[in-house]
Each structure stands twice: as C-alpha cells, then as structure tokens.
PDB file of C-alpha atoms in Angstrom:
ATOM      1  CA  UNK A 178      -0.038   0.013   0.050  1.00  0.00           C
ATOM      2  CA  UNK A 179       1.554   3.324  -1.003  1.00  0.00           C
ATOM      3  CA  UNK A 180       2.404   5.746   1.793  1.00  0.00           C
ATOM      4  CA  UNK A 181       4.609   8.737   2.804  1.00  0.00           C
ATOM      5  CA  UNK A 182       5.538  10.458   6.063  1.00  0.00           C
ATOM      6  CA  UNK A 183       5.004  14.167   6.946  1.00  0.00           C
ATOM      7  CA  UNK A 184       7.836  15.436   9.137  1.00  0.00           C
ATOM      8  CA  UNK A 185       9.270  18.719  10.294  1.00  0.00           C
ATOM      9  CA  UNK A 186      13.000  18.861  10.734  1.00  0.00           C
ATOM     10  CA  UNK A 187      15.837  21.323  10.434  1.00  0.00           C
ATOM     11  CA  UNK A 188      19.278  20.456   9.144  1.00  0.00           C
ATOM     12  CA  UNK A 189      21.512  21.188  12.197  1.00  0.00           C
ATOM     13  CA  UNK A 190      24.546  22.022  10.063  1.00  0.00           C
ATOM     14  CA  UNK A 191      22.647  24.496   7.930  1.00  0.00           C
ATOM     15  CA  UNK A 192      21.307  26.103  11.030  1.00  0.00           C
ATOM     16  CA  UNK A 193      24.702  26.326  12.560  1.00  0.00           C
ATOM     17  CA  UNK A 194      26.003  27.981   9.364  1.00  0.00           C
ATOM     18  CA  UNK A 195      23.129  30.512   9.527  1.00  0.00           C
ATOM     19  CA  UNK A 196      23.999  31.413  13.127  1.00  0.00           C
ATOM     20  CA  UNK A 197      27.687  31.824  12.366  1.00  0.00           C
ATOM     21  CA  UNK A 198      27.102  34.123   9.443  1.00  0.00           C
ATOM     22  CA  UNK A 199      24.756  36.098  11.629  1.00  0.00           C
ATOM     23  CA  UNK A 200      27.502  36.418  14.181  1.00  0.00           C
ATOM     24  CA  UNK A 201      29.859  37.709  11.463  1.00  0.00           C
ATOM     25  CA  UNK A 202      27.295  40.233  10.289  1.00  0.00           C
ATOM     26  CA  UNK A 203      26.803  41.356  13.929  1.00  0.00           C
ATOM     27  CA  UNK A 204      30.476  42.193  14.133  1.00  0.00           C
ATOM     28  CA  UNK A 205      30.567  44.237  10.905  1.00  0.00           C
ATOM     29  CA  UNK A 206      27.312  46.230  11.318  1.00  0.00           C
ATOM     30  CA  UNK A 207      28.074  49.754  12.430  1.00  0.00           C
ATOM     31  CA  UNK A 208      24.994  50.355  14.570  1.00  0.00           C
ATOM     32  CA  UNK A 209      25.632  47.095  16.507  1.00  0.00           C
ATOM     33  CA  UNK A 210      29.426  47.224  16.644  1.00  0.00           C
ATOM     34  CA  UNK A 211      29.820  47.850  20.417  1.00  0.00           C
ATOM     35  CA  UNK A 212      27.004  45.515  21.465  1.00  0.00           C
ATOM     36  CA  UNK A 213      27.542  43.331  24.465  1.00  0.00           C
ATOM     37  CA  UNK A 214      26.055  39.868  24.198  1.00  0.00           C
ATOM     38  CA  UNK A 215      25.297  38.325  20.838  1.00  0.00           C
ATOM     39  CA  UNK A 216      23.856  35.124  19.300  1.00  0.00           C
ATOM     40  CA  UNK A 217      24.546  31.687  20.621  1.00  0.00           C
ATOM     41  CA  UNK A 218      23.293  28.320  19.440  1.00  0.00           C
ATOM     42  CA  UNK A 219      22.591  25.507  21.904  1.00  0.00           C
ATOM     43  CA  UNK A 220      22.513  22.356  19.824  1.00  0.00           C
ATOM     44  CA  UNK A 221      21.417  20.068  22.676  1.00  0.00           C
ATOM     45  CA  UNK A 222      18.391  22.185  23.790  1.00  0.00           C
ATOM     46  CA  UNK A 223      17.728  23.185  20.166  1.00  0.00           C
ATOM     47  CA  UNK A 224      17.522  26.819  21.046  1.00  0.00           C
ATOM     48  CA  UNK A 225      19.162  30.122  20.055  1.00  0.00           C
ATOM     49  CA  UNK A 226      19.905  32.772  22.744  1.00  0.00           C
ATOM     50  CA  UNK A 227      19.900  36.431  21.695  1.00  0.00           C
ATOM     51  CA  UNK A 228      21.313  38.930  24.212  1.00  0.00           C
ATOM     52  CA  UNK A 229      21.957  42.652  24.016  1.00  0.00           C
ATOM     53  CA  UNK A 230      21.673  45.904  26.024  1.00  0.00           C
ATOM     54  CA  UNK A 231      18.025  46.784  25.102  1.00  0.00           C
ATOM     55  CA  UNK A 232      14.974  45.498  23.333  1.00  0.00           C
ATOM     56  CA  UNK A 233      15.664  47.443  20.181  1.00  0.00           C
ATOM     57  CA  UNK A 234      19.012  45.677  19.635  1.00  0.00           C
ATOM     58  CA  UNK A 235      17.460  42.313  20.425  1.00  0.00           C
ATOM     59  CA  UNK A 236      14.912  43.002  17.711  1.00  0.00           C
ATOM     60  CA  UNK A 237      17.698  43.858  15.326  1.00  0.00           C
ATOM     61  CA  UNK A 238      19.398  40.587  16.245  1.00  0.00           C
ATOM     62  CA  UNK A 239      16.163  38.726  15.437  1.00  0.00           C
ATOM     63  CA  UNK A 240      15.984  40.413  11.980  1.00  0.00           C
ATOM     64  CA  UNK A 241      19.686  39.435  11.212  1.00  0.00           C
ATOM     65  CA  UNK A 242      19.131  35.884  12.338  1.00  0.00           C
ATOM     66  CA  UNK A 243      15.872  35.445  10.398  1.00  0.00           C
ATOM     67  CA  UNK A 244      17.500  36.942   7.248  1.00  0.00           C
ATOM     68  CA  UNK A 245      20.450  34.579   7.524  1.00  0.00           C
ATOM     69  CA  UNK A 246      18.279  31.539   8.136  1.00  0.00           C
ATOM     70  CA  UNK A 247      16.199  32.260   5.033  1.00  0.00           C
ATOM     71  CA  UNK A 248      19.348  32.899   2.967  1.00  0.00           C
ATOM     72  CA  UNK A 249      20.689  29.459   3.932  1.00  0.00           C
ATOM     73  CA  UNK A 250      17.559  27.928   2.486  1.00  0.00           C
ATOM     74  CA  UNK A 251      15.757  27.073   5.729  1.00  0.00           C
ATOM     75  CA  UNK A 252      12.085  28.004   6.278  1.00  0.00           C
ATOM     76  CA  UNK A 253      11.728  31.051   8.514  1.00  0.00           C
ATOM     77  CA  UNK A 254       8.771  29.381  10.398  1.00  0.00           C
ATOM     78  CA  UNK A 255      11.174  26.870  11.954  1.00  0.00           C
ATOM     79  CA  UNK A 256      12.109  29.542  14.505  1.00  0.00           C
ATOM     80  CA  UNK A 257       9.651  30.416  17.265  1.00  0.00           C
ATOM     81  CA  UNK A 258      10.013  34.075  18.208  1.00  0.00           C
ATOM     82  CA  UNK A 259       6.976  33.902  20.533  1.00  0.00           C
ATOM     83  CA  UNK A 260       9.075  33.845  23.806  1.00  0.00           C
ATOM     84  CA  UNK A 261       9.213  37.052  25.895  1.00  0.00           C
ATOM     85  CA  UNK A 262      12.374  39.086  26.449  1.00  0.00           C
ATOM     86  CA  UNK A 263      13.856  38.638  29.889  1.00  0.00           C
ATOM     87  CA  UNK A 264      16.093  41.179  31.689  1.00  0.00           C
ATOM     88  CA  UNK A 265      19.263  39.642  33.041  1.00  0.00           C
ATOM     89  CA  UNK A 266      21.376  42.243  34.813  1.00  0.00           C
ATOM     90  CA  UNK A 267      22.601  44.788  32.280  1.00  0.00           C
ATOM     91  CA  UNK A 268      21.481  42.638  29.320  1.00  0.00           C
ATOM     92  CA  UNK A 269      18.128  41.672  27.813  1.00  0.00           C
ATOM     93  CA  UNK A 270      17.987  38.033  26.703  1.00  0.00           C
ATOM     94  CA  UNK A 271      15.551  36.143  24.469  1.00  0.00           C
ATOM     95  CA  UNK A 272      15.520  32.444  23.815  1.00  0.00           C
ATOM     96  CA  UNK A 273      14.250  31.353  20.430  1.00  0.00           C
ATOM     97  CA  UNK A 274      13.195  27.771  20.151  1.00  0.00           C
ATOM     98  CA  UNK A 275      13.962  25.905  16.911  1.00  0.00           C
ATOM     99  CA  UNK A 276      10.897  23.810  15.893  1.00  0.00           C
ATOM    100  CA  UNK A 277      11.786  20.166  15.214  1.00  0.00           C
ATOM    101  CA  UNK A 278       9.137  17.523  14.884  1.00  0.00           C
ATOM    102  CA  UNK A 279       5.337  18.102  14.541  1.00  0.00           C
ATOM    103  CA  UNK A 280       3.790  18.986  17.847  1.00  0.00           C
ATOM    104  CA  UNK A 281       0.351  17.867  18.809  1.00  0.00           C
ATOM    105  CA  UNK A 282      -1.404  21.109  17.777  1.00  0.00           C
ATOM    106  CA  UNK A 283       0.071  21.150  14.394  1.00  0.00           C
ATOM    107  CA  UNK A 284      -0.655  17.435  14.012  1.00  0.00           C
ATOM    108  CA  UNK A 285      -4.335  18.105  14.773  1.00  0.00           C
ATOM    109  CA  UNK A 286      -4.430  20.862  12.119  1.00  0.00           C
ATOM    110  CA  UNK A 287      -2.836  18.633   9.467  1.00  0.00           C
ATOM    111  CA  UNK A 288      -5.201  15.779  10.303  1.00  0.00           C
ATOM    112  CA  UNK A 289      -8.226  18.139  10.051  1.00  0.00           C
ATOM    113  CA  UNK A 290      -7.064  19.523   6.714  1.00  0.00           C
ATOM    114  CA  UNK A 291      -6.722  15.970   5.263  1.00  0.00           C
ATOM    115  CA  UNK A 292     -10.069  14.886   6.591  1.00  0.00           C
ATOM    116  CA  UNK A 293     -11.853  17.983   5.356  1.00  0.00           C
ATOM    117  CA  UNK A 294     -10.425  17.552   1.921  1.00  0.00           C
ATOM    118  CA  UNK A 295     -12.399  14.285   1.419  1.00  0.00           C
ATOM    119  CA  UNK A 296      -9.487  12.602  -0.237  1.00  0.00           C
ATOM    120  CA  UNK A 297      -9.604   8.834   0.500  1.00  0.00           C
ATOM    121  CA  UNK A 298      -6.417   8.396   2.504  1.00  0.00           C
ATOM    122  CA  UNK A 299      -5.560   7.110   5.908  1.00  0.00           C
ATOM    123  CA  UNK A 300      -3.539   9.364   8.215  1.00  0.00           C
ATOM    124  CA  UNK A 301      -1.964   8.250  11.451  1.00  0.00           C
ATOM    125  CA  UNK A 302       0.107  10.199  14.021  1.00  0.00           C
ATOM    126  CA  UNK A 303       3.334   8.478  14.980  1.00  0.00           C
ATOM    127  CA  UNK A 304       5.382  10.338  17.614  1.00  0.00           C
ATOM    128  CA  UNK A 305       6.496  13.493  15.792  1.00  0.00           C
ATOM    129  CA  UNK A 306       5.424  12.541  12.305  1.00  0.00           C
ATOM    130  CA  UNK A 307       2.323  11.653  10.427  1.00  0.00           C
ATOM    131  CA  UNK A 308       2.022   8.670   8.125  1.00  0.00           C
ATOM    132  CA  UNK A 309      -0.412   9.003   5.197  1.00  0.00           C
ATOM    133  CA  UNK A 310      -1.367   5.880   3.148  1.00  0.00           C
ATOM    134  CA  UNK A 311      -3.746   5.175   0.354  1.00  0.00           C
ATOM    135  CA  UNK A 312      -4.439   2.663  -2.368  1.00  0.00           C
ATOM    136  CA  UNK A 313      -3.496   5.119  -5.117  1.00  0.00           C
ATOM    137  CA  UNK A 314      -0.371   7.197  -5.432  1.00  0.00           C
ATOM    138  CA  UNK A 315      -2.309   9.998  -7.073  1.00  0.00           C
ATOM    139  CA  UNK A 316      -4.346  10.567  -3.909  1.00  0.00           C
ATOM    140  CA  UNK A 317      -1.143  10.839  -1.926  1.00  0.00           C
ATOM    141  CA  UNK A 318       0.125  13.461  -4.380  1.00  0.00           C
ATOM    142  CA  UNK A 319      -3.191  15.395  -3.918  1.00  0.00           C
ATOM    143  CA  UNK A 320      -2.568  15.428  -0.151  1.00  0.00           C
ATOM    144  CA  UNK A 321       1.010  16.722  -0.666  1.00  0.00           C
ATOM    145  CA  UNK A 322      -0.280  19.481  -2.957  1.00  0.00           C
ATOM    146  CA  UNK A 323      -3.006  20.378  -0.456  1.00  0.00           C
ATOM    147  CA  UNK A 324      -0.617  20.676   2.471  1.00  0.00           C
ATOM    148  CA  UNK A 325       1.870  22.743   0.426  1.00  0.00           C
ATOM    149  CA  UNK A 326      -0.928  25.201  -0.375  1.00  0.00           C
ATOM    150  CA  UNK A 327      -2.142  25.316   3.206  1.00  0.00           C
ATOM    151  CA  UNK A 328       1.305  25.403   4.853  1.00  0.00           C
ATOM    152  CA  UNK A 329       0.579  28.893   6.312  1.00  0.00           C
ATOM    153  CA  UNK A 330      -2.303  27.457   8.369  1.00  0.00           C
ATOM    154  CA  UNK A 331      -0.025  24.842   9.953  1.00  0.00           C
ATOM    155  CA  UNK A 332       2.559  27.355  11.015  1.00  0.00           C
ATOM    156  CA  UNK A 333       5.421  24.943  10.673  1.00  0.00           C
ATOM    157  CA  UNK A 334       7.716  23.861   7.786  1.00  0.00           C
ATOM    158  CA  UNK A 335       6.754  20.468   6.443  1.00  0.00           C
ATOM    159  CA  UNK A 336       8.756  17.861   4.446  1.00  0.00           C
ATOM    160  CA  UNK A 337       7.416  14.816   2.800  1.00  0.00           C
ATOM    161  CA  UNK A 338       9.653  11.715   3.025  1.00  0.00           C
ATOM    162  CA  UNK A 339       9.672   7.961   2.533  1.00  0.00           C
ATOM    163  CA  UNK A 340       7.334   7.858  -0.456  1.00  0.00           C
ATOM    164  CA  UNK A 341       6.812   4.135  -0.971  1.00  0.00           C
TER     165      UNK A 341
END
C-alpha cells in the first residue's frame, strides 16, 4: 500500500552555518558594533539565545538571524519568536526555540485539513510525524499538494519523506 511520512525537521549544520554568518554580520554592522552579548546556538536544547543591552537591539538581532536563516535555504517558520524578552542584569535576553518535529497542535491541524479535503487516505500520527497511506499514489500526491498550499495554516515547515 503506497504511503509517505510528513515530518518537520531542520538540518543542524545549515542552522549552525546561519547562526555563524549572523554572528559575523553582527560584528561588521556599524549600529551594532559595540554591542555586548550576541547570538549563541545551543545544539542540545535546540535553542538560540539572543542577548543585548536593550529590546531594540534584540529585535535587530532577530532580524539578522531570520535573514540569515532564510538565505541558507531554511524555512523562517522553523524559528519560534513567541518567547518574551527577559532582563538579566545589564542585558536583555531572548530564547528562540527551533521547531523540530510536529507538535500535537500542528498534528491536529494537519489531520483536520486531510479529513476536510475528502481525499480517500488514511492518516496516522506516529510520535513527531504523520504517516499517510492510500491505495492510489495520485491521492497521496493530492494530499501533498493540499498541504503545500495550506502550509501557512499549519505554521510549521513540512517535509514529505519515505514515499513508497
């Protein structure tokens, strides 16, 4: 029976390259030259820490990081900027979570989109991925096309792997 998996993952090497080029840009920008703090990637926790003297500079760091992530070919929605800024002594810090895996809320949205489309497929949630199967490959391709169109509703970058 033909099937494929819907996953959401970020290449760690590409993300590290994006963070490193953002650090280099931070050093060369005139308006941010004397900034204390910076951008740090925590690979184990899958987060990025931004720190600077004030909220305005933290916002500038967000813009630099997002620009570099997009230039590296990653989807900008893989970064979760919803966390609040926290004062830490003389610095303001913000922790940005890197989205990896499909969380339960996004999984529900995807399952609802598939069911509402009336395409005859079976979709099952398996940990942080969704397996979609059908008797016809054409129906699977219709689901992929549907999810690519509605990717803004999901709010997470999606990849389609293991087409069998």
